[in-house]
Short mmCIF file of N, CA and C in Angstrom, two decimals:
data_model
loop_
_atom_site.label_atom_id
_atom_site.label_comp_id
_atom_site.label_asym_id
_atom_site.label_seq_id
_atom_site.Cartn_x
_atom_site.Cartn_y
_atom_site.Cartn_z
N MET E 617 10.21 38.09 110.88
CA MET E 617 9.79 38.13 112.28
C MET E 617 8.30 37.83 112.35
N ASN E 618 7.92 37.03 113.32
CA ASN E 618 6.53 36.69 113.59
C ASN E 618 6.12 37.28 114.93
N ILE E 619 4.87 37.68 115.03
CA ILE E 619 4.31 38.11 116.31
C ILE E 619 3.34 37.02 116.75
N ILE E 620 3.61 36.47 117.93
CA ILE E 620 2.79 35.41 118.51
C ILE E 620 1.95 36.04 119.62
N LYS E 621 0.66 35.79 119.60
CA LYS E 621 -0.24 36.30 120.64
C LYS E 621 -0.67 35.12 121.51
N LEU E 622 -0.42 35.23 122.82
CA LEU E 622 -0.80 34.16 123.75
C LEU E 622 -1.50 34.73 124.97
N GLU E 623 -2.43 33.96 125.50
CA GLU E 623 -3.07 34.35 126.76
C GLU E 623 -2.12 34.07 127.92
N GLY E 624 -2.31 34.80 129.01
CA GLY E 624 -1.41 34.75 130.15
C GLY E 624 -1.22 33.40 130.79
N GLY E 625 -2.16 32.49 130.64
CA GLY E 625 -2.03 31.17 131.23
C GLY E 625 -1.61 30.09 130.25
N ASP E 626 -1.36 30.46 129.01
CA ASP E 626 -1.00 29.48 127.98
C ASP E 626 0.37 28.86 128.32
N LYS E 627 0.44 27.54 128.31
CA LYS E 627 1.70 26.86 128.67
C LYS E 627 2.82 27.17 127.70
N ARG E 628 2.49 27.49 126.45
CA ARG E 628 3.54 27.87 125.47
C ARG E 628 4.23 29.16 125.88
N LEU E 629 3.51 30.03 126.59
CA LEU E 629 4.09 31.29 127.06
C LEU E 629 5.33 31.02 127.92
N TYR E 630 5.20 30.09 128.84
CA TYR E 630 6.31 29.77 129.73
C TYR E 630 7.49 29.19 128.94
N TYR E 631 7.20 28.36 127.99
CA TYR E 631 8.24 27.78 127.16
C TYR E 631 8.99 28.87 126.40
N LEU E 632 8.27 29.86 125.89
CA LEU E 632 8.88 30.90 125.07
C LEU E 632 9.63 31.97 125.86
N VAL E 633 9.10 32.37 127.02
CA VAL E 633 9.69 33.54 127.69
C VAL E 633 10.29 33.29 129.07
N ALA E 634 10.11 32.11 129.65
CA ALA E 634 10.62 31.88 131.01
C ALA E 634 12.12 32.13 131.11
N HIS E 635 12.88 31.70 130.11
CA HIS E 635 14.33 31.91 130.15
C HIS E 635 14.70 33.39 130.11
N LEU E 636 13.81 34.22 129.61
CA LEU E 636 14.06 35.66 129.57
C LEU E 636 13.61 36.36 130.85
N VAL E 637 12.41 36.07 131.31
CA VAL E 637 11.87 36.80 132.47
C VAL E 637 12.62 36.49 133.75
N MET E 638 13.42 35.43 133.75
CA MET E 638 14.23 35.10 134.93
C MET E 638 15.71 35.46 134.72
N ASN E 639 16.05 36.05 133.60
CA ASN E 639 17.41 36.44 133.27
C ASN E 639 17.74 37.78 133.93
N GLU E 640 18.88 37.87 134.61
CA GLU E 640 19.26 39.09 135.32
C GLU E 640 19.34 40.30 134.39
N GLU E 641 19.87 40.13 133.19
CA GLU E 641 19.98 41.25 132.25
C GLU E 641 18.61 41.73 131.79
N VAL E 642 17.71 40.80 131.57
CA VAL E 642 16.35 41.17 131.14
C VAL E 642 15.61 41.85 132.30
N LEU E 643 15.79 41.35 133.51
CA LEU E 643 15.20 42.03 134.68
C LEU E 643 15.77 43.43 134.84
N ALA E 644 17.07 43.60 134.63
CA ALA E 644 17.68 44.93 134.71
C ALA E 644 17.11 45.85 133.64
N TYR E 645 16.84 45.31 132.46
CA TYR E 645 16.22 46.08 131.38
C TYR E 645 14.88 46.66 131.85
N ASN E 646 14.17 45.88 132.66
CA ASN E 646 12.87 46.27 133.19
C ASN E 646 13.02 47.00 134.53
N LEU E 647 14.21 47.56 134.76
CA LEU E 647 14.53 48.31 135.98
C LEU E 647 14.26 47.47 137.23
N ASN E 648 14.55 46.17 137.12
CA ASN E 648 14.43 45.18 138.19
C ASN E 648 13.00 44.97 138.69
N TYR E 649 12.04 45.32 137.88
CA TYR E 649 10.63 45.08 138.19
C TYR E 649 10.27 43.71 137.62
N PRO E 650 9.72 42.81 138.41
CA PRO E 650 9.43 41.46 137.90
C PRO E 650 8.29 41.47 136.88
N TYR E 651 8.40 40.56 135.94
CA TYR E 651 7.34 40.38 134.96
C TYR E 651 6.22 39.56 135.59
N LYS E 652 4.98 39.89 135.24
CA LYS E 652 3.82 39.20 135.80
C LYS E 652 2.92 38.70 134.69
N THR E 653 2.14 37.69 135.03
CA THR E 653 1.12 37.21 134.11
C THR E 653 0.00 36.57 134.92
N ALA E 654 -1.14 36.47 134.30
CA ALA E 654 -2.31 35.81 134.87
C ALA E 654 -3.27 35.57 133.70
N SER E 655 -4.40 34.98 133.99
CA SER E 655 -5.35 34.65 132.93
C SER E 655 -5.92 35.89 132.22
N ASN E 656 -5.86 37.05 132.87
CA ASN E 656 -6.38 38.27 132.24
C ASN E 656 -5.30 39.05 131.48
N TYR E 657 -4.18 38.42 131.20
CA TYR E 657 -3.12 39.04 130.40
C TYR E 657 -3.14 38.46 129.00
N VAL E 658 -2.68 39.26 128.05
CA VAL E 658 -2.40 38.79 126.70
C VAL E 658 -0.96 39.23 126.40
N TRP E 659 -0.19 38.32 125.84
CA TRP E 659 1.21 38.58 125.55
C TRP E 659 1.42 38.63 124.04
N PHE E 660 2.17 39.61 123.60
CA PHE E 660 2.59 39.74 122.21
C PHE E 660 4.09 39.46 122.20
N ILE E 661 4.50 38.43 121.48
CA ILE E 661 5.88 37.97 121.50
C ILE E 661 6.43 38.02 120.08
N ALA E 662 7.56 38.71 119.92
CA ALA E 662 8.23 38.78 118.62
C ALA E 662 9.29 37.69 118.56
N ALA E 663 9.25 36.92 117.49
CA ALA E 663 10.20 35.82 117.35
C ALA E 663 10.66 35.71 115.90
N ASP E 664 11.92 35.28 115.74
CA ASP E 664 12.36 34.87 114.42
C ASP E 664 12.51 33.36 114.46
N ASP E 665 13.20 32.79 113.54
CA ASP E 665 13.30 31.33 113.48
C ASP E 665 13.91 30.71 114.72
N ASP E 666 14.87 31.41 115.33
CA ASP E 666 15.63 30.80 116.42
C ASP E 666 15.53 31.52 117.76
N ASN E 667 15.03 32.74 117.79
CA ASN E 667 15.11 33.56 119.00
C ASN E 667 13.82 34.30 119.31
N ILE E 668 13.65 34.59 120.59
CA ILE E 668 12.61 35.52 121.03
C ILE E 668 13.26 36.90 121.02
N LEU E 669 12.70 37.82 120.27
CA LEU E 669 13.27 39.15 120.08
C LEU E 669 12.72 40.17 121.07
N GLY E 670 11.56 39.87 121.63
CA GLY E 670 10.94 40.78 122.59
C GLY E 670 9.52 40.36 122.88
N PHE E 671 8.94 41.03 123.87
CA PHE E 671 7.55 40.75 124.23
C PHE E 671 6.95 41.94 124.94
N ILE E 672 5.64 42.05 124.81
CA ILE E 672 4.86 43.06 125.53
C ILE E 672 3.61 42.39 126.08
N PRO E 673 3.52 42.24 127.40
CA PRO E 673 2.28 41.74 128.00
C PRO E 673 1.33 42.91 128.29
N ALA E 674 0.05 42.67 128.17
CA ALA E 674 -0.96 43.68 128.51
C ALA E 674 -1.99 43.03 129.44
N ARG E 675 -2.29 43.73 130.53
CA ARG E 675 -3.32 43.26 131.47
C ARG E 675 -4.66 43.83 131.03
N LEU E 676 -5.64 42.97 130.84
CA LEU E 676 -6.97 43.37 130.36
C LEU E 676 -7.95 43.37 131.51
N GLU E 677 -8.58 44.52 131.75
CA GLU E 677 -9.60 44.58 132.80
C GLU E 677 -10.47 45.82 132.62
N GLU E 678 -11.75 45.63 132.77
CA GLU E 678 -12.73 46.72 132.76
C GLU E 678 -12.54 47.69 131.60
N GLY E 679 -12.40 47.16 130.38
CA GLY E 679 -12.29 47.99 129.20
C GLY E 679 -10.93 48.64 128.99
N GLN E 680 -9.96 48.26 129.80
CA GLN E 680 -8.62 48.82 129.65
C GLN E 680 -7.60 47.73 129.42
N ALA E 681 -6.62 48.04 128.59
CA ALA E 681 -5.45 47.19 128.38
C ALA E 681 -4.26 47.98 128.90
N LYS E 682 -3.60 47.44 129.92
CA LYS E 682 -2.51 48.16 130.56
C LYS E 682 -1.18 47.45 130.34
N VAL E 683 -0.25 48.18 129.74
CA VAL E 683 1.12 47.70 129.55
C VAL E 683 1.94 48.31 130.67
N ASN E 684 2.60 47.45 131.45
CA ASN E 684 3.37 47.96 132.57
C ASN E 684 4.78 47.37 132.61
N ASN E 685 5.11 46.52 131.66
CA ASN E 685 6.46 46.03 131.50
C ASN E 685 6.57 45.39 130.13
N TYR E 686 7.79 45.27 129.66
CA TYR E 686 8.03 44.75 128.32
C TYR E 686 9.52 44.52 128.17
N TYR E 687 9.89 43.89 127.08
CA TYR E 687 11.31 43.67 126.78
C TYR E 687 11.48 43.61 125.27
N VAL E 688 12.48 44.33 124.75
CA VAL E 688 12.87 44.25 123.35
C VAL E 688 14.39 44.20 123.31
N ALA E 689 14.93 43.09 122.82
CA ALA E 689 16.38 42.90 122.77
C ALA E 689 17.03 44.03 121.98
N GLY E 690 18.01 44.66 122.60
CA GLY E 690 18.76 45.72 121.93
C GLY E 690 17.94 46.95 121.60
N ASP E 691 16.78 47.10 122.21
CA ASP E 691 15.87 48.22 121.89
C ASP E 691 15.67 48.38 120.38
N ASP E 692 15.56 47.28 119.70
CA ASP E 692 15.41 47.26 118.24
C ASP E 692 14.10 47.94 117.83
N SER E 693 14.21 49.02 117.06
CA SER E 693 13.02 49.80 116.70
C SER E 693 12.05 49.00 115.83
N ALA E 694 12.54 48.12 114.98
CA ALA E 694 11.64 47.31 114.15
C ALA E 694 10.83 46.34 115.01
N VAL E 695 11.46 45.80 116.05
CA VAL E 695 10.74 44.89 116.94
C VAL E 695 9.71 45.66 117.75
N PHE E 696 10.11 46.82 118.30
CA PHE E 696 9.14 47.65 119.02
C PHE E 696 7.95 47.96 118.13
N SER E 697 8.20 48.39 116.91
CA SER E 697 7.11 48.76 116.00
C SER E 697 6.20 47.59 115.69
N ALA E 698 6.78 46.42 115.43
CA ALA E 698 5.96 45.25 115.11
C ALA E 698 5.10 44.86 116.30
N LEU E 699 5.69 44.83 117.50
CA LEU E 699 4.93 44.47 118.70
C LEU E 699 3.83 45.48 118.99
N LEU E 700 4.17 46.76 118.97
CA LEU E 700 3.19 47.80 119.30
C LEU E 700 2.09 47.89 118.25
N GLU E 701 2.44 47.73 116.99
CA GLU E 701 1.43 47.75 115.93
C GLU E 701 0.43 46.61 116.13
N GLU E 702 0.93 45.41 116.41
CA GLU E 702 0.05 44.26 116.63
C GLU E 702 -0.82 44.47 117.87
N LEU E 703 -0.23 44.96 118.94
CA LEU E 703 -0.98 45.22 120.17
C LEU E 703 -2.11 46.22 119.92
N VAL E 704 -1.79 47.34 119.28
CA VAL E 704 -2.80 48.37 119.02
C VAL E 704 -3.87 47.86 118.07
N ASN E 705 -3.47 47.20 116.99
CA ASN E 705 -4.45 46.68 116.03
C ASN E 705 -5.37 45.64 116.66
N THR E 706 -4.84 44.83 117.55
CA THR E 706 -5.62 43.76 118.17
C THR E 706 -6.54 44.27 119.26
N LEU E 707 -6.09 45.23 120.06
CA LEU E 707 -6.82 45.61 121.27
C LEU E 707 -7.59 46.93 121.19
N SER E 708 -7.26 47.81 120.27
CA SER E 708 -7.81 49.17 120.32
C SER E 708 -9.31 49.26 120.09
N LEU E 709 -9.91 48.30 119.41
CA LEU E 709 -11.35 48.37 119.20
C LEU E 709 -12.14 48.06 120.48
N ASP E 710 -11.58 47.23 121.34
CA ASP E 710 -12.29 46.80 122.54
C ASP E 710 -11.76 47.39 123.84
N TYR E 711 -10.56 47.97 123.79
CA TYR E 711 -9.92 48.43 125.02
C TYR E 711 -9.30 49.82 124.84
N GLU E 712 -9.30 50.57 125.91
CA GLU E 712 -8.51 51.79 126.01
C GLU E 712 -7.11 51.33 126.42
N ILE E 713 -6.10 51.70 125.65
CA ILE E 713 -4.75 51.17 125.87
C ILE E 713 -3.89 52.22 126.57
N GLU E 714 -3.29 51.80 127.69
CA GLU E 714 -2.37 52.64 128.45
C GLU E 714 -1.04 51.92 128.61
N SER E 715 0.01 52.70 128.80
CA SER E 715 1.32 52.11 129.05
C SER E 715 2.07 52.94 130.08
N VAL E 716 2.77 52.26 130.96
CA VAL E 716 3.78 52.88 131.79
C VAL E 716 5.08 52.56 131.08
N THR E 717 5.68 53.58 130.49
CA THR E 717 6.78 53.43 129.56
C THR E 717 8.06 54.03 130.14
N GLN E 718 9.16 53.31 130.03
CA GLN E 718 10.43 53.89 130.44
C GLN E 718 10.72 55.10 129.55
N LEU E 719 11.26 56.16 130.15
CA LEU E 719 11.48 57.40 129.41
C LEU E 719 12.29 57.17 128.13
N ARG E 720 13.27 56.29 128.17
CA ARG E 720 14.10 56.08 126.99
C ARG E 720 13.34 55.43 125.84
N HIS E 721 12.17 54.85 126.12
CA HIS E 721 11.38 54.19 125.09
C HIS E 721 10.20 55.02 124.59
N VAL E 722 10.00 56.19 125.15
CA VAL E 722 8.88 57.04 124.74
C VAL E 722 8.84 57.25 123.23
N PRO E 723 9.96 57.54 122.57
CA PRO E 723 9.89 57.75 121.10
C PRO E 723 9.36 56.53 120.33
N TYR E 724 9.70 55.32 120.77
CA TYR E 724 9.18 54.12 120.10
C TYR E 724 7.66 54.06 120.20
N PHE E 725 7.14 54.34 121.38
CA PHE E 725 5.70 54.30 121.60
C PHE E 725 5.01 55.44 120.86
N GLU E 726 5.61 56.62 120.85
CA GLU E 726 5.01 57.76 120.13
C GLU E 726 4.89 57.47 118.64
N ARG E 727 5.85 56.78 118.07
CA ARG E 727 5.79 56.43 116.65
C ARG E 727 4.71 55.39 116.36
N ASN E 728 4.13 54.83 117.41
CA ASN E 728 3.13 53.77 117.25
C ASN E 728 1.83 54.11 117.96
N SER E 729 1.36 55.35 117.80
CA SER E 729 0.02 55.80 118.21
C SER E 729 -0.13 56.14 119.69
N PHE E 730 0.93 56.14 120.48
CA PHE E 730 0.84 56.49 121.89
C PHE E 730 1.19 57.96 122.08
N SER E 731 0.61 58.55 123.11
CA SER E 731 0.90 59.94 123.47
C SER E 731 1.10 60.02 124.98
N VAL E 732 2.07 60.83 125.41
CA VAL E 732 2.35 60.99 126.84
C VAL E 732 1.23 61.79 127.50
N THR E 733 0.77 61.28 128.65
CA THR E 733 -0.22 62.01 129.44
C THR E 733 0.34 62.48 130.78
N PHE E 734 1.46 61.88 131.21
CA PHE E 734 2.04 62.26 132.50
C PHE E 734 3.47 61.75 132.56
N TYR E 735 4.35 62.54 133.17
CA TYR E 735 5.75 62.12 133.37
C TYR E 735 6.04 61.90 134.84
N TRP E 736 6.79 60.83 135.12
CA TRP E 736 7.38 60.62 136.43
C TRP E 736 8.89 60.76 136.26
N LYS E 737 9.64 60.41 137.28
CA LYS E 737 11.09 60.52 137.22
C LYS E 737 11.71 59.57 136.19
N ARG E 738 11.25 58.31 136.14
CA ARG E 738 11.83 57.30 135.27
C ARG E 738 10.87 56.76 134.21
N TYR E 739 9.61 57.16 134.29
CA TYR E 739 8.58 56.62 133.41
C TYR E 739 7.68 57.73 132.88
N ALA E 740 6.93 57.38 131.84
CA ALA E 740 5.86 58.24 131.34
C ALA E 740 4.61 57.40 131.21
N LYS E 741 3.47 57.98 131.60
CA LYS E 741 2.19 57.33 131.35
C LYS E 741 1.77 57.73 129.95
N MET E 742 1.38 56.75 129.15
CA MET E 742 1.01 57.01 127.77
C MET E 742 -0.32 56.35 127.46
N LYS E 743 -1.03 56.92 126.50
CA LYS E 743 -2.28 56.35 126.01
C LYS E 743 -2.25 56.33 124.50
N VAL E 744 -3.00 55.40 123.95
CA VAL E 744 -3.11 55.30 122.49
C VAL E 744 -4.04 56.40 121.99
N LEU E 745 -3.62 57.01 120.90
CA LEU E 745 -4.48 57.97 120.22
C LEU E 745 -5.49 57.20 119.39
N LYS E 746 -6.73 57.57 119.46
CA LYS E 746 -7.77 56.93 118.65
C LYS E 746 -8.03 57.79 117.44
N ILE E 747 -8.41 57.17 116.34
CA ILE E 747 -8.81 57.89 115.15
C ILE E 747 -10.33 58.02 115.18
N SER E 748 -10.80 59.26 115.14
CA SER E 748 -12.24 59.51 115.20
C SER E 748 -12.60 60.49 114.09
N GLY E 749 -13.35 60.05 113.12
CA GLY E 749 -13.79 60.92 112.03
C GLY E 749 -12.62 61.52 111.26
N GLY E 750 -11.53 60.77 111.11
CA GLY E 750 -10.39 61.26 110.35
C GLY E 750 -9.41 62.07 111.18
N GLU E 751 -9.73 62.34 112.44
CA GLU E 751 -8.83 63.10 113.29
C GLU E 751 -8.46 62.27 114.49
N GLU E 752 -7.21 62.48 114.97
CA GLU E 752 -6.78 61.80 116.18
C GLU E 752 -7.31 62.55 117.39
N GLU E 753 -7.71 61.81 118.38
CA GLU E 753 -8.12 62.44 119.64
C GLU E 753 -7.60 61.61 120.79
N ARG E 754 -7.32 62.27 121.89
CA ARG E 754 -6.83 61.55 123.06
C ARG E 754 -7.99 60.88 123.75
N ILE E 755 -7.69 59.70 124.33
CA ILE E 755 -8.72 59.02 125.10
C ILE E 755 -8.41 59.12 126.57
#
């Protein structure tokens, strides 16, 4: 599996994910919330030789990286881990990372440095734990 990082306006992004973001099943996976992109987004896309396995877009603004939608085929834990690891490794030095995470996916995010800060009915707000002086601390 490869993780491809693309900016929100990159034409390759549309080639790789357009067939997914317009698919009814993928939209249902995202609780019928439409996927968005713009020049201030960065997308992390998991792919094997023939398929797109999942993606996580993050909106970058004012020192924050916000994840508010994503897709992982079959909720595959290895794909979640690869995407989240790449996202955290790439963005955590320059951005405070937050996610609005579907409740069923909280364990995947928790295994990858995220911690719940607030619960709603269908989602949890999560933030990445930072390592400071050998100890984790919430940001």
